[in-house]
Structure formats: C-alpha cells, structure tokens
C-alpha cells in the first residue's frame, strides 16, 4: 500500500512527517552533533516559519501528528511506578560515659 500526502509519496515515517508538516523534521528536532551556531540558525529558521502566515496551522498539524503517534504507539508512553527505596536506618549506638 502506498501513502501519499497531496501528490507526494511518503516512503518512510520521516517522509510522511515532512510532507504532513511541510517542513523537514530535522528543523524541529535538530541533528546529532550540531554545533551551537547550527542550532541557533535552526532555531531562528523555525521561529521565522512559525511567524509566517502560510504556516499558521503548523501548531495544529504538530498536535495532530503527536496525537497520531500516541494513538499508534501507546507503548512508547507506558509508565511504571518506581518503588521507593527503603529508608536506611542509622544504627544508633549508646554514648559511652
């Protein structure tokens, strides 16, 4: 089965996300090993996109995408309660007189 967003075929999950959002996923998530300068430039570009009227529905698209991920992969959000470690009791020794 093929998946299309508009007229573009999405081959991978990253392709689908990029086509659904209209921007590369790396713009929002960054890439491993990016420098401080690259991160600053990426964040500036992201801010510019968020203020562009053409992308005014982008936050809604991000919420829909996140909701879809939660729905399709609930195991990613399994939370297990952690047991609290037992308190250590210090051994009190009597004071020798």
Short mmCIF file of the C-alpha atoms (twelve columns), coordinates in Angstrom:
data_MODEL
# 
_entry.id   MODEL 
# 
loop_
_atom_site.group_PDB 
_atom_site.id 
_atom_site.type_symbol 
_atom_site.label_atom_id 
_atom_site.label_alt_id 
_atom_site.label_comp_id 
_atom_site.label_asym_id 
_atom_site.label_seq_id 
_atom_site.Cartn_x 
_atom_site.Cartn_y 
_atom_site.Cartn_z 
_atom_site.pdbx_PDB_model_num 
ATOM 1  C CA . UNK A 1  0.000  0.000  0.000  1 
ATOM 2  C CA . UNK A 2  1.335  3.434  -0.885 1 
ATOM 3  C CA . UNK A 3  0.849  6.542  1.197  1 
ATOM 4  C CA . UNK A 4  0.502  9.948  -0.398 1 
ATOM 5  C CA . UNK A 5  0.328  13.404 1.097  1 
ATOM 6  C CA . UNK A 6  -1.004 15.651 -1.602 1 
ATOM 7  C CA . UNK A 7  0.746  14.441 -4.743 1 
ATOM 8  C CA . UNK A 8  3.914  13.306 -2.973 1 
ATOM 9  C CA . UNK A 9  4.529  9.718  -1.948 1 
ATOM 10 C CA . UNK A 10 5.725  9.159  1.600  1 
ATOM 11 C CA . UNK A 11 8.159  6.241  1.639  1 
ATOM 12 C CA . UNK A 12 9.237  6.445  5.284  1 
ATOM 13 C CA . UNK A 13 7.845  7.807  8.535  1 
ATOM 14 C CA . UNK A 14 10.192 10.794 8.212  1 
ATOM 15 C CA . UNK A 15 8.905  11.464 4.687  1 
ATOM 16 C CA . UNK A 16 5.329  11.315 5.933  1 
ATOM 17 C CA . UNK A 17 6.056  13.716 8.790  1 
ATOM 18 C CA . UNK A 18 7.882  16.137 6.495  1 
ATOM 19 C CA . UNK A 19 5.102  16.078 3.922  1 
ATOM 20 C CA . UNK A 20 2.404  16.399 6.564  1 
ATOM 21 C CA . UNK A 21 4.120  19.338 8.258  1 
ATOM 22 C CA . UNK A 22 5.547  20.998 5.182  1 
ATOM 23 C CA . UNK A 23 8.965  21.320 6.806  1 
ATOM 24 C CA . UNK A 24 11.835 18.913 7.431  1 
ATOM 25 C CA . UNK A 25 11.612 17.099 10.761 1 
ATOM 26 C CA . UNK A 26 15.255 17.979 11.463 1 
ATOM 27 C CA . UNK A 27 14.282 21.649 11.598 1 
ATOM 28 C CA . UNK A 28 12.294 20.998 14.764 1 
ATOM 29 C CA . UNK A 29 14.283 18.156 16.307 1 
ATOM 30 C CA . UNK A 30 17.807 19.045 15.276 1 
ATOM 31 C CA . UNK A 31 20.502 16.633 14.224 1 
ATOM 32 C CA . UNK A 32 23.030 14.755 16.275 1 
ATOM 33 C CA . UNK A 33 26.307 16.594 16.631 1 
ATOM 34 C CA . UNK A 34 25.090 20.006 15.512 1 
ATOM 35 C CA . UNK A 35 27.168 22.947 16.672 1 
ATOM 36 C CA . UNK A 36 25.853 25.808 18.784 1 
ATOM 37 C CA . UNK A 37 25.893 28.023 15.677 1 
ATOM 38 C CA . UNK A 38 23.943 25.454 13.647 1 
ATOM 39 C CA . UNK A 39 21.411 25.085 16.451 1 
ATOM 40 C CA . UNK A 40 20.971 28.868 16.692 1 
ATOM 41 C CA . UNK A 41 20.462 29.125 12.912 1 
ATOM 42 C CA . UNK A 42 17.949 26.245 13.001 1 
ATOM 43 C CA . UNK A 43 16.023 27.851 15.850 1 
ATOM 44 C CA . UNK A 44 15.951 31.205 14.020 1 
ATOM 45 C CA . UNK A 45 14.572 29.494 10.919 1 
ATOM 46 C CA . UNK A 46 11.943 27.692 12.995 1 
ATOM 47 C CA . UNK A 47 10.864 30.990 14.613 1 
ATOM 48 C CA . UNK A 48 10.571 32.597 11.191 1 
ATOM 49 C CA . UNK A 49 8.397  29.744 9.967  1 
ATOM 50 C CA . UNK A 50 6.124  29.922 12.992 1 
ATOM 51 C CA . UNK A 51 5.502  33.635 12.377 1 
ATOM 52 C CA . UNK A 52 4.844  33.155 8.635  1 
ATOM 53 C CA . UNK A 53 1.087  33.344 7.888  1 
ATOM 54 C CA . UNK A 54 1.475  30.482 5.393  1 
ATOM 55 C CA . UNK A 55 2.300  28.179 8.303  1 
ATOM 56 C CA . UNK A 56 -0.330 29.480 10.705 1 
ATOM 57 C CA . UNK A 57 -1.850 25.990 11.018 1 
ATOM 58 C CA . UNK A 58 1.512  24.336 11.742 1 
ATOM 59 C CA . UNK A 59 0.989  24.091 15.520 1 
ATOM 60 C CA . UNK A 60 -2.311 22.295 14.897 1 
ATOM 61 C CA . UNK A 61 -0.545 19.963 12.492 1 
ATOM 62 C CA . UNK A 62 2.102  19.210 15.085 1 
ATOM 63 C CA . UNK A 63 -0.547 18.413 17.680 1 
ATOM 64 C CA . UNK A 64 -2.364 16.120 15.238 1 
ATOM 65 C CA . UNK A 65 0.919  14.385 14.378 1 
ATOM 66 C CA . UNK A 66 1.812  13.911 18.050 1 
ATOM 67 C CA . UNK A 67 -1.680 12.624 18.829 1 
ATOM 68 C CA . UNK A 68 -1.390 10.143 15.971 1 
ATOM 69 C CA . UNK A 69 1.923  8.877  17.312 1 
ATOM 70 C CA . UNK A 70 0.450  8.444  20.788 1 
ATOM 71 C CA . UNK A 71 -2.523 6.596  19.328 1 
ATOM 72 C CA . UNK A 72 -0.436 4.355  17.059 1 
ATOM 73 C CA . UNK A 73 2.326  3.634  19.585 1 
ATOM 74 C CA . UNK A 74 0.915  3.759  23.119 1 
ATOM 75 C CA . UNK A 75 3.742  1.508  24.305 1 
ATOM 76 C CA . UNK A 76 6.081  4.486  23.994 1 
ATOM 77 C CA . UNK A 77 4.251  6.082  26.885 1 
ATOM 78 C CA . UNK A 78 3.988  3.144  29.275 1 
ATOM 79 C CA . UNK A 79 4.825  4.453  32.702 1 
ATOM 80 C CA . UNK A 80 5.708  2.132  35.517 1 
ATOM 81 C CA . UNK A 81 5.722  3.308  39.096 1 
ATOM 82 C CA . UNK A 82 9.117  3.079  40.694 1 
ATOM 83 C CA . UNK A 83 9.446  1.618  44.151 1 
ATOM 84 C CA . UNK A 84 10.868 3.972  46.667 1 
ATOM 85 C CA . UNK A 85 13.976 2.549  48.246 1 
ATOM 86 C CA . UNK A 86 13.603 1.620  51.890 1 
ATOM 87 C CA . UNK A 87 14.959 4.237  54.237 1 
ATOM 88 C CA . UNK A 88 18.223 3.382  55.760 1 
ATOM 89 C CA . UNK A 89 18.146 3.440  59.471 1 
ATOM 90 C CA . UNK A 90 21.307 4.577  61.038 1 
ATOM 91 C CA . UNK A 91 22.461 2.365  63.820 1 
ATOM 92 C CA . UNK A 92 22.365 4.434  66.982 1 
ATOM 93 C CA . UNK A 93 24.889 3.440  69.446 1 
ATOM 94 C CA . UNK A 94 24.809 4.471  73.017 1 
ATOM 95 C CA . UNK A 95 27.219 7.084  74.184 1 
ATOM 96 C CA . UNK A 96 29.818 5.629  76.476 1 
ATOM 97 C CA . UNK A 97 30.350 7.624  79.632 1 
# 
